[in-house]
CSV table of C-alpha atoms in Angstrom, one decimal:
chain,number,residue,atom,x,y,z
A,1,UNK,CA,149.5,55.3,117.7
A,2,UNK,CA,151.1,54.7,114.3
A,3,UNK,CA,154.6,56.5,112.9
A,4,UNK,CA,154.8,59.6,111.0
A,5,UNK,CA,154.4,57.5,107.3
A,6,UNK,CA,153.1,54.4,108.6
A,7,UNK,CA,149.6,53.6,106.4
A,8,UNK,CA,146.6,52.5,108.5
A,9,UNK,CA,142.8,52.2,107.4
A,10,UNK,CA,140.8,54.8,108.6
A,11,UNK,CA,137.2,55.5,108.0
A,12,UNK,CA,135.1,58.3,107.2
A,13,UNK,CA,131.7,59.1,108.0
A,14,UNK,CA,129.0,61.1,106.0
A,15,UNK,CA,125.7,61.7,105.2
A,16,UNK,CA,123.4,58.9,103.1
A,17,UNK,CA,123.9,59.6,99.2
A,18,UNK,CA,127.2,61.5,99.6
A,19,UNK,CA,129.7,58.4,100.1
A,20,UNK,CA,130.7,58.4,96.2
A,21,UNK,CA,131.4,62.3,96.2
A,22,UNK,CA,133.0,61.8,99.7
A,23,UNK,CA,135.5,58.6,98.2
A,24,UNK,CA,136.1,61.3,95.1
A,25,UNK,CA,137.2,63.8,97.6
A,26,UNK,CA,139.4,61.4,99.3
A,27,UNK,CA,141.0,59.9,96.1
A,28,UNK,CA,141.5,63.5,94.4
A,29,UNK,CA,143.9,64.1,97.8
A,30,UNK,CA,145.6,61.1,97.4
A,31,UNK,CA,144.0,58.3,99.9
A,32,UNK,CA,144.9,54.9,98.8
A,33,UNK,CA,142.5,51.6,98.6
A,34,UNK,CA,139.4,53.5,99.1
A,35,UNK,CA,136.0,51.8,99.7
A,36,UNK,CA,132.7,52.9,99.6
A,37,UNK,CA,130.0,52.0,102.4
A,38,UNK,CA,126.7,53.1,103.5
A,39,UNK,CA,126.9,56.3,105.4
A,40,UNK,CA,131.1,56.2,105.2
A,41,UNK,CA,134.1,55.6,103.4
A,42,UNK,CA,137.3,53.2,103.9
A,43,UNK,CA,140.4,54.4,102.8
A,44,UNK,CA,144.0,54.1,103.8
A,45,UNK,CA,147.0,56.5,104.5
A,46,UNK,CA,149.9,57.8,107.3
A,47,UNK,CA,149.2,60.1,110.2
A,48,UNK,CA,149.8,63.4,108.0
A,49,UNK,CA,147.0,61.6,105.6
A,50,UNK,CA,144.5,62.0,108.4
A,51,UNK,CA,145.6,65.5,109.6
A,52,UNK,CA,144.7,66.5,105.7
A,53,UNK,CA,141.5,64.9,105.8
A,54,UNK,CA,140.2,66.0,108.6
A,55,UNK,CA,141.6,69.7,107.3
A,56,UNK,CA,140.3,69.5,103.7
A,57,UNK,CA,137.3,66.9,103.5
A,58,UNK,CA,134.0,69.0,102.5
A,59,UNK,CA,131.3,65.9,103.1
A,60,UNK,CA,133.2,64.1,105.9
A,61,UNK,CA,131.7,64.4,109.3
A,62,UNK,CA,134.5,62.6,111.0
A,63,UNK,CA,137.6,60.7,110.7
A,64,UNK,CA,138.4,57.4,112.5
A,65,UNK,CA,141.1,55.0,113.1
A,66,UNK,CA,140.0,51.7,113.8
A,67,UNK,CA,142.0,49.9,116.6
A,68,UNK,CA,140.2,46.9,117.7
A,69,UNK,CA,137.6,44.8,115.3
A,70,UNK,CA,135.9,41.1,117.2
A,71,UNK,CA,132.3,39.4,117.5
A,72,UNK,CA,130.8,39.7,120.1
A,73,UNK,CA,127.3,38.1,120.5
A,74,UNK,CA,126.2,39.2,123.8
A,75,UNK,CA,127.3,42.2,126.6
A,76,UNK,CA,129.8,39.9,128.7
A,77,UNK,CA,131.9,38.8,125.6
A,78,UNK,CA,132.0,42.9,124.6
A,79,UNK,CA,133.2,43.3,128.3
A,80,UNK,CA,136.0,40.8,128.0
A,81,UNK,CA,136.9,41.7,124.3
A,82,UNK,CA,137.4,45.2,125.6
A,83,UNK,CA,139.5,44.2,128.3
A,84,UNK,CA,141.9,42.2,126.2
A,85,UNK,CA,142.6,45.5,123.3
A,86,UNK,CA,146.1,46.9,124.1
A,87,UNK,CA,144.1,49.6,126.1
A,88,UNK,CA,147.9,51.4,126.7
A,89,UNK,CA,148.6,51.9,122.7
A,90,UNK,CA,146.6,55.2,123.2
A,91,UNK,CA,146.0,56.0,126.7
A,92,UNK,CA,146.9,55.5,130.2
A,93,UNK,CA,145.9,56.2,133.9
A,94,UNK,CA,145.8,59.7,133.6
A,95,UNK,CA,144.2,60.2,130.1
A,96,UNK,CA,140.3,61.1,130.0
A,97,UNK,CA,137.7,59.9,127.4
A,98,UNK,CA,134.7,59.2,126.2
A,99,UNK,CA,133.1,56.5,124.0
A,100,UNK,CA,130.6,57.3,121.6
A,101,UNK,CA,128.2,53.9,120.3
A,102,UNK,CA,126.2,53.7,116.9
A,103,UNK,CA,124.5,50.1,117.2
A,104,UNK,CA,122.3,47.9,114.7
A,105,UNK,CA,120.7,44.8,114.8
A,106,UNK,CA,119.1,42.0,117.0
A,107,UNK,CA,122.2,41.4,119.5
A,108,UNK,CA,122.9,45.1,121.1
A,109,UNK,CA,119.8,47.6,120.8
A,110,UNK,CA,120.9,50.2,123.3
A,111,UNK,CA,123.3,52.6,122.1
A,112,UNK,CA,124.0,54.1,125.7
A,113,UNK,CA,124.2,50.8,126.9
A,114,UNK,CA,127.3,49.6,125.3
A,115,UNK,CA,128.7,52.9,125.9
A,116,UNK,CA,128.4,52.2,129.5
A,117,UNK,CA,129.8,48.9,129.6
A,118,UNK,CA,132.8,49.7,127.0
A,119,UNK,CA,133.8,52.4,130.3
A,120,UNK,CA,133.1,50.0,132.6
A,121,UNK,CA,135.4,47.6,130.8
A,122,UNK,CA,137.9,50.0,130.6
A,123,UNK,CA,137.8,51.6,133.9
A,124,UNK,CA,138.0,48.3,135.7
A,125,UNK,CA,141.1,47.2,133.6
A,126,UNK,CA,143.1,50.1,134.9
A,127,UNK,CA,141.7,50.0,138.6
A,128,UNK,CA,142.7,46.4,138.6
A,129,UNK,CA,145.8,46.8,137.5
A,130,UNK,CA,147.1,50.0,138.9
A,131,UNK,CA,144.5,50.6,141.3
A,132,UNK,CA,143.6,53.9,139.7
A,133,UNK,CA,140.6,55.1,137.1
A,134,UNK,CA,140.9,56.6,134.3
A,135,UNK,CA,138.4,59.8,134.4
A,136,UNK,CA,135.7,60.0,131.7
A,137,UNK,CA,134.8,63.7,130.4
A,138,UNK,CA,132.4,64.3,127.5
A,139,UNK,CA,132.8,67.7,126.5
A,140,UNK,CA,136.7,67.9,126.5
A,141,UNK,CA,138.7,64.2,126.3
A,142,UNK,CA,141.8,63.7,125.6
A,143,UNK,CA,140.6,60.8,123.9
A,144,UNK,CA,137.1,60.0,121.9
A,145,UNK,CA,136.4,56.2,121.5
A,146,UNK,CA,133.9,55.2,118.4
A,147,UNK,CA,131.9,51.9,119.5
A,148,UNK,CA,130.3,50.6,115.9
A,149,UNK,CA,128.3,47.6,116.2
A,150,UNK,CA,126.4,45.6,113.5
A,151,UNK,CA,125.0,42.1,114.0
A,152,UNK,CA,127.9,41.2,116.6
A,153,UNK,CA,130.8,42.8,114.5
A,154,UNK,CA,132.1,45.4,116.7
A,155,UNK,CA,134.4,47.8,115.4
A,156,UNK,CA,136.3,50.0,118.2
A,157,UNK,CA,138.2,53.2,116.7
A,158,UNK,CA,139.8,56.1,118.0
A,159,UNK,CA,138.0,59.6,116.8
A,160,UNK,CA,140.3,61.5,115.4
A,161,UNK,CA,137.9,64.7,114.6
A,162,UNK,CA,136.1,65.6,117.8
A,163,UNK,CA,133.3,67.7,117.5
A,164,UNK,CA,131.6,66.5,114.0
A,165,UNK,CA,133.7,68.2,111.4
A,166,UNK,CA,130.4,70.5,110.0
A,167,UNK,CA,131.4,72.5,112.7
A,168,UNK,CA,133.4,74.7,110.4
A,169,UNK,CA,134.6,77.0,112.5
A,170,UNK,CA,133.4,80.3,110.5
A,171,UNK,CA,129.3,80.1,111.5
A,172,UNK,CA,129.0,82.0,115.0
A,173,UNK,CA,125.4,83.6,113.8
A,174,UNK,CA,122.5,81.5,112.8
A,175,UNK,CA,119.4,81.9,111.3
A,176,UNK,CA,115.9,79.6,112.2
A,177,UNK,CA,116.7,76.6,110.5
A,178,UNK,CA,120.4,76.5,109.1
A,179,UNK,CA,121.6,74.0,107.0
A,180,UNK,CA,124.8,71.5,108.2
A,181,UNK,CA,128.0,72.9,106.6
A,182,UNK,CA,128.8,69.5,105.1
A,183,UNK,CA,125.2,68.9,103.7
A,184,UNK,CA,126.0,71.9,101.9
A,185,UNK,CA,129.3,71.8,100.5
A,186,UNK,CA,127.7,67.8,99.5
A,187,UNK,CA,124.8,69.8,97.7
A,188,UNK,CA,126.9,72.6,95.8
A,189,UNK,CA,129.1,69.2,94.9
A,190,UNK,CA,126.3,66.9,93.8
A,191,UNK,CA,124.8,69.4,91.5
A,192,UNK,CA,128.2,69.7,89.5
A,193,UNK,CA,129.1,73.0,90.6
A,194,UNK,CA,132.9,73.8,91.1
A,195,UNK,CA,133.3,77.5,90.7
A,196,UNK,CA,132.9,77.4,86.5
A,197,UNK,CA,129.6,79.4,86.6
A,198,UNK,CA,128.5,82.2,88.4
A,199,UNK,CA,126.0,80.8,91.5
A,200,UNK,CA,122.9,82.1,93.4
A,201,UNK,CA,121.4,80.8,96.4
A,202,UNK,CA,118.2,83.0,96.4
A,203,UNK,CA,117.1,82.0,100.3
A,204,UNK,CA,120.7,81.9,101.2
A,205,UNK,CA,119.7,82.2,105.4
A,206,UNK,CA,122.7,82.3,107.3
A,207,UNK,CA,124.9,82.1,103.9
A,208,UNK,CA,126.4,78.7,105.0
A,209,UNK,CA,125.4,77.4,101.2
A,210,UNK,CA,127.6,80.3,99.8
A,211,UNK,CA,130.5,79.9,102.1
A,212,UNK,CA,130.8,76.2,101.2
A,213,UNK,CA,130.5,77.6,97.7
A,214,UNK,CA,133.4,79.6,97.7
A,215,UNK,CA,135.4,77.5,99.4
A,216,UNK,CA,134.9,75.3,96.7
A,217,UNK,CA,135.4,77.2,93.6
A,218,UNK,CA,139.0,78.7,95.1
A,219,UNK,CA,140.1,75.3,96.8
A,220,UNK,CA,139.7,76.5,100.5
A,221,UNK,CA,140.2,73.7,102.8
A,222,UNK,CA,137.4,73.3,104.7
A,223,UNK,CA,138.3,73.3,108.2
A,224,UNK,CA,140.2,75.9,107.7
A,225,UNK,CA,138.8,77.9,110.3
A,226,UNK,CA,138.0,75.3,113.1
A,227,UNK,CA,139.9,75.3,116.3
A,228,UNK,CA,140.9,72.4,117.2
A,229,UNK,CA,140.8,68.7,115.9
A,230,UNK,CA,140.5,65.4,118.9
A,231,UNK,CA,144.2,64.4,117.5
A,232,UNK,CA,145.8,67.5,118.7
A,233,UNK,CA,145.3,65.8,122.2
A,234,UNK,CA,147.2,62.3,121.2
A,235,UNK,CA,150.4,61.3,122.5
A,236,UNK,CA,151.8,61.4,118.9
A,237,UNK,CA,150.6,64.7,118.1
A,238,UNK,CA,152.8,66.1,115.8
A,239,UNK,CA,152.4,70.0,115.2
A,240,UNK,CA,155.4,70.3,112.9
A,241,UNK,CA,154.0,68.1,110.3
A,242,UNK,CA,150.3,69.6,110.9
A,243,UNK,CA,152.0,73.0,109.7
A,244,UNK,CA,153.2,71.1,106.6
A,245,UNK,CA,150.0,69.8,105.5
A,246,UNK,CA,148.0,72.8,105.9
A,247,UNK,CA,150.6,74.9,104.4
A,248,UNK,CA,150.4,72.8,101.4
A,249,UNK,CA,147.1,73.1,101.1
A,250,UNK,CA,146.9,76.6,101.4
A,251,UNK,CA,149.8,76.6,98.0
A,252,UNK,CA,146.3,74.8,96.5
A,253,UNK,CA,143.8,78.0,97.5
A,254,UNK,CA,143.1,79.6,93.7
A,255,UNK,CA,141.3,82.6,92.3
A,256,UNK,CA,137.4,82.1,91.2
A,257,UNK,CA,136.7,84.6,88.4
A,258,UNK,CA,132.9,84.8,88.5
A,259,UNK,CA,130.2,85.5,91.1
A,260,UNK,CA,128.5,83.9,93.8
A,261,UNK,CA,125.3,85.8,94.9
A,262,UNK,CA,123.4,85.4,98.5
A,263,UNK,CA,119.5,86.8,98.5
A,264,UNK,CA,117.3,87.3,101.3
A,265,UNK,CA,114.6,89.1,102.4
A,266,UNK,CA,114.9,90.0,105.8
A,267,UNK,CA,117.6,92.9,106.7
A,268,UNK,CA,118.3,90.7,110.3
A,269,UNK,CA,118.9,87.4,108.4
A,270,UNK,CA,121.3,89.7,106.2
A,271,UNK,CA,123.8,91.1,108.7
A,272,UNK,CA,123.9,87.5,110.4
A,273,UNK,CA,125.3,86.1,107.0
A,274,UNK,CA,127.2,89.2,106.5
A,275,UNK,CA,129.0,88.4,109.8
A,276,UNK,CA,130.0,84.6,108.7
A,277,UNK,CA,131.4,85.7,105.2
A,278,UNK,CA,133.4,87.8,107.6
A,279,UNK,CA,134.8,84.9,109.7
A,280,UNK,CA,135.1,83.1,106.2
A,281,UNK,CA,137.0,85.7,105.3
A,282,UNK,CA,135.5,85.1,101.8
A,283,UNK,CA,134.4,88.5,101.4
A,284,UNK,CA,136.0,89.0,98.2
A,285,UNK,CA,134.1,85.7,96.8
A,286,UNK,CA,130.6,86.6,97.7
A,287,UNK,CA,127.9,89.1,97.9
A,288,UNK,CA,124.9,89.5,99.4
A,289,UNK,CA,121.4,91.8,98.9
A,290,UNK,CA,118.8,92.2,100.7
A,291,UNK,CA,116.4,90.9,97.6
A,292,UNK,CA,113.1,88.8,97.8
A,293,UNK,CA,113.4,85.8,95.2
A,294,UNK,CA,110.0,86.1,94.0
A,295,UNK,CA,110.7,89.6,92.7
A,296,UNK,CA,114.0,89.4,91.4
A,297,UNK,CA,115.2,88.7,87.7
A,298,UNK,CA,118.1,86.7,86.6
A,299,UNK,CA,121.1,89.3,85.9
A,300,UNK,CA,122.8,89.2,82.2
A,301,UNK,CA,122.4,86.2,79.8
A,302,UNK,CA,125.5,83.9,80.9
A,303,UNK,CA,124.3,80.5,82.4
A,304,UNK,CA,123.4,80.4,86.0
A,305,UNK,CA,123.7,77.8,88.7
A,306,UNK,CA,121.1,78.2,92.0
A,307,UNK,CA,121.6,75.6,94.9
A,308,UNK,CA,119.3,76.4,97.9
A,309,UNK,CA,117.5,75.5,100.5
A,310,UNK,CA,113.8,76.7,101.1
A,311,UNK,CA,112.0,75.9,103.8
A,312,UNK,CA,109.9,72.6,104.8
A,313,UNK,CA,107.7,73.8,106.6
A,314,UNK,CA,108.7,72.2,109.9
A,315,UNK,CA,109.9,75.5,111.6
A,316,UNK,CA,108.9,78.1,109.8
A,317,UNK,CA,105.0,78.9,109.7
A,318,UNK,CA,104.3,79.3,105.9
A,319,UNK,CA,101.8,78.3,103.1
A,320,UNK,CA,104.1,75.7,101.7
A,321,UNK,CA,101.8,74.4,98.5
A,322,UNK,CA,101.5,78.4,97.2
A,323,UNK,CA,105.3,79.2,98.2
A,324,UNK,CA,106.7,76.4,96.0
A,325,UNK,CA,104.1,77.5,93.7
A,326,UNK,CA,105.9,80.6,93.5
A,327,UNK,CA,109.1,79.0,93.1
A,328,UNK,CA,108.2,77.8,90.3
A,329,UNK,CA,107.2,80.5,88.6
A,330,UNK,CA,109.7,82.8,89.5
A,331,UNK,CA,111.8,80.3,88.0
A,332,UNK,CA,110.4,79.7,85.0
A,333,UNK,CA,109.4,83.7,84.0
A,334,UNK,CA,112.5,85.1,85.5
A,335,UNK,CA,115.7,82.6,85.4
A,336,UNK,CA,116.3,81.7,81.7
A,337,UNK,CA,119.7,79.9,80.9
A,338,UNK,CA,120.0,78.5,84.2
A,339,UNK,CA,120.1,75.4,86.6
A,340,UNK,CA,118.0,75.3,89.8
A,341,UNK,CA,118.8,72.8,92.8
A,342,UNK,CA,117.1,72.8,96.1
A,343,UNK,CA,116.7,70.2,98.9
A,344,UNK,CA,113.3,69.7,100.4
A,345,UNK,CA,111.6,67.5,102.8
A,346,UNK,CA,108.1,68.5,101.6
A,347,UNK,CA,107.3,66.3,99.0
A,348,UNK,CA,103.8,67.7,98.9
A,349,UNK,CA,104.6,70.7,98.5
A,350,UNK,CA,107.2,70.0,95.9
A,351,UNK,CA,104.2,68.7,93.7
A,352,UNK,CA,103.2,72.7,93.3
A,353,UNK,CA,106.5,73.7,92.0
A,354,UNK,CA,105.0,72.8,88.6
A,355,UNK,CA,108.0,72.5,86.5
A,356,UNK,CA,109.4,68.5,86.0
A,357,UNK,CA,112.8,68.1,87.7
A,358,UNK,CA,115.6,66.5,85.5
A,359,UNK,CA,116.7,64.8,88.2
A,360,UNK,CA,115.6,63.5,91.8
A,361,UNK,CA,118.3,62.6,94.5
A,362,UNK,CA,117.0,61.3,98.0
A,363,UNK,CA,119.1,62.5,100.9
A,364,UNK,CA,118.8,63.2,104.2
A,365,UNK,CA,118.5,66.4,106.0
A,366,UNK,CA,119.1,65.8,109.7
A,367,UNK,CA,116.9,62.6,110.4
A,368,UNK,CA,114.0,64.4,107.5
A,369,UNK,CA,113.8,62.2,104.2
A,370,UNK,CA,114.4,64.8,101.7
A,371,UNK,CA,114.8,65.5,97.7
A,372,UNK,CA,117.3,67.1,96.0
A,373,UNK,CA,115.4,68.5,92.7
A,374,UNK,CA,116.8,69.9,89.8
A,375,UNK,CA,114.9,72.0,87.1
A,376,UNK,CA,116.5,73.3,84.1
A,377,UNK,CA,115.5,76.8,82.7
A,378,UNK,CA,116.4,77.2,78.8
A,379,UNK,CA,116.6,80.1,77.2
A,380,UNK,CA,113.2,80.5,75.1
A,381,UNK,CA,111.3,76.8,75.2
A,382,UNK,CA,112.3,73.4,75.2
A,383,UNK,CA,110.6,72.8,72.1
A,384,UNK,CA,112.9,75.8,70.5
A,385,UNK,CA,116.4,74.1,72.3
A,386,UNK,CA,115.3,70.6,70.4
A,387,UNK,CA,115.0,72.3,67.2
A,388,UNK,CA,117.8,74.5,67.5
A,389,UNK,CA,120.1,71.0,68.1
């Protein structure tokens, strides 16, 4: 485990499309010799570094320290490679664990597998040695282990988040289909909101979409509210300069001068949201009405931003090509002067929105290939805006 300002690369995980909004986030709190990949970001910094990303990182879903990188072209060499790491740098006789594997390629095909034979080679080391076994525990270790292999590069690191770092700490009620709290905040990023607009997420569910909203536009750190973090368990654990971080952080928390607005149209749905705005403790920040989209108008004549998130279709039982029909419309008679994003995975039924989208991201939504659409509503029509200009 490294000193207090010792600088070490770390690396931090996300969804597909949000690694240059995740490196942003990273560089904006001061992470040095940052790197984008596919699905994560490189960057390096000390111990306190990681306890602030893992605290303020919006799109990050966790945060490791890599502590052991060799080939390994078959399941024998992993074994001995294993074997050889300074297994004692972070753990000993009495420490439990558990090793989670993401693998690709030809060489290792079975994630599960290399899990089991990264404890075996562990376990055996110590039993040989001092005769005893280390215990393994998945739900509670006092150390996580992150097995990455691609080709025969195997990248070993200790998981310094835990539980993925979505897990907020502020949702305990949950609609149908909720969206993942760092798919959200990476939405409400992507689409270029940052508090300078009033905002509406007119399906707004379980409100997750307008809690990473306002945490956003008054510079909340995101795990503000989660209980504990994997590092908390390390020998180097250092509480004292935990406090420091966070309480600099919270020195960074500013006022939002304009409104963010949650509708939905069931009453149940409502008093769940209700509830996590609560936990938030963003009550101040956000409101919400019991309002169907379809009949509502866009309040006042100042511009607008919608993020949301309607439904595919794969849980909820509804006519997909007339509901995004309906979008649509709504959109186009009711929402002048404003932006609207929403993520789908129903690309059919996104054809019936009939408006063009401005822009077209592809993302991910769990393991569902999905679209992040943007439509803009002018005031009057676009022909009038191009003459106007």
């Amino acid at each position: 485990m490294s000193g207090r300002n010792q600088n070490f690369r770390m690396v931090a995980k996300t969804f597909y499309g949000f690694e240059k909004i995740l490196a942003n986030e990273l560089r904006n709190l001061g992470a040095g010799n940052v790197e984008v990949g596919v699905r994560n970001v490189s960057f390096e910094g000390d111990k306190g570094f990681m306890y602030k990303a893992n605290l303020c990182c919006r799109t990050a879903i966790k945060i490791l320290k890599p502590i052991a990188e060799f080939r390994a072209m078959n399941e024998d060499e992993l074994y001995r490679r294993v074997q050889k790491m300074n297994l004692r740098s972070f753990m000993n006789v009495k420490t439990t664990f558990a090793i989670n594997a993401t693998v690709s390629g030809d060489i290792f095909t079975h994630s599960q597998y290399v899990s089991f034979k990264v404890k075996d080679a562990i376990v055996d080391k110590f039993r040989k040695e001092e005769d005893v076994r280390p215990d393994v525990d998945t739900k509670h270790p006092d150390v996580r282990l992150n097995v990455h292999i691609q080709g025969y590069w195997c990248t070993i690191s200790l998981d310094s988040s835990g539980a993925s770092l979505h897990h907020r700490g502020y949702r305990t009620s949950t609609n149908i289909a909720p969206i993942n709290e760092a798919l959200a905040a990476g939405l409400i990023l992507m689409s270029g909101w940052e508090g300078q607009s009033d905002l509406l997420d007119p399906m707004c569910g379980s409100g997750t979409m307008l809690i990473e909203a306002a945490m956003i536009a008054a510079n909340v750190p995101a795990n503000l509210n989660r209980k504990e973090f994997a590092f908390e368990k390390w020998d180097d654990w250092d509480p004292d300069l935990y406090d420091l971080i966070e309480e600099s952080a919270l020195k960074k928390v500013k006022d939002f001068k304009y409104k963010i607005i949650g509708y939905d149209k069931a009453p149940s749905v409502i008093s769940k949201a209700r509830d996590n705005v609560k936990n938030a403790q963003l009550q101040d920040f956000i409101t919400i009405k019991e309002q169907n989209f379809f009949d509502s108008k866009k309040e006042g004549n100042d511009f607008l931003q919608l993020v949301f998130n309607p439904p595919y279709g794969e849980r909820l039982p509804i006519a997909m090509e007339a509901f995004y029909a309906e979008i649509g419309d709504t959109l186009k008679s009711s929402y002048p002067g404003s932006h609207a994003w929403f993520i789908t995975s129903n690309m059919e039924a996104l054809k019936h929105v009939g408006l063009r989208p401005s822009r077209k991201i592809k993302l991910y939504n769990g393991s569902l290939e999905s679209r992040f659409v943007k439509y803009e509503m002018y005031e009057g029509s676009r022909k009038a805006k191009h003459q106007q200009s």
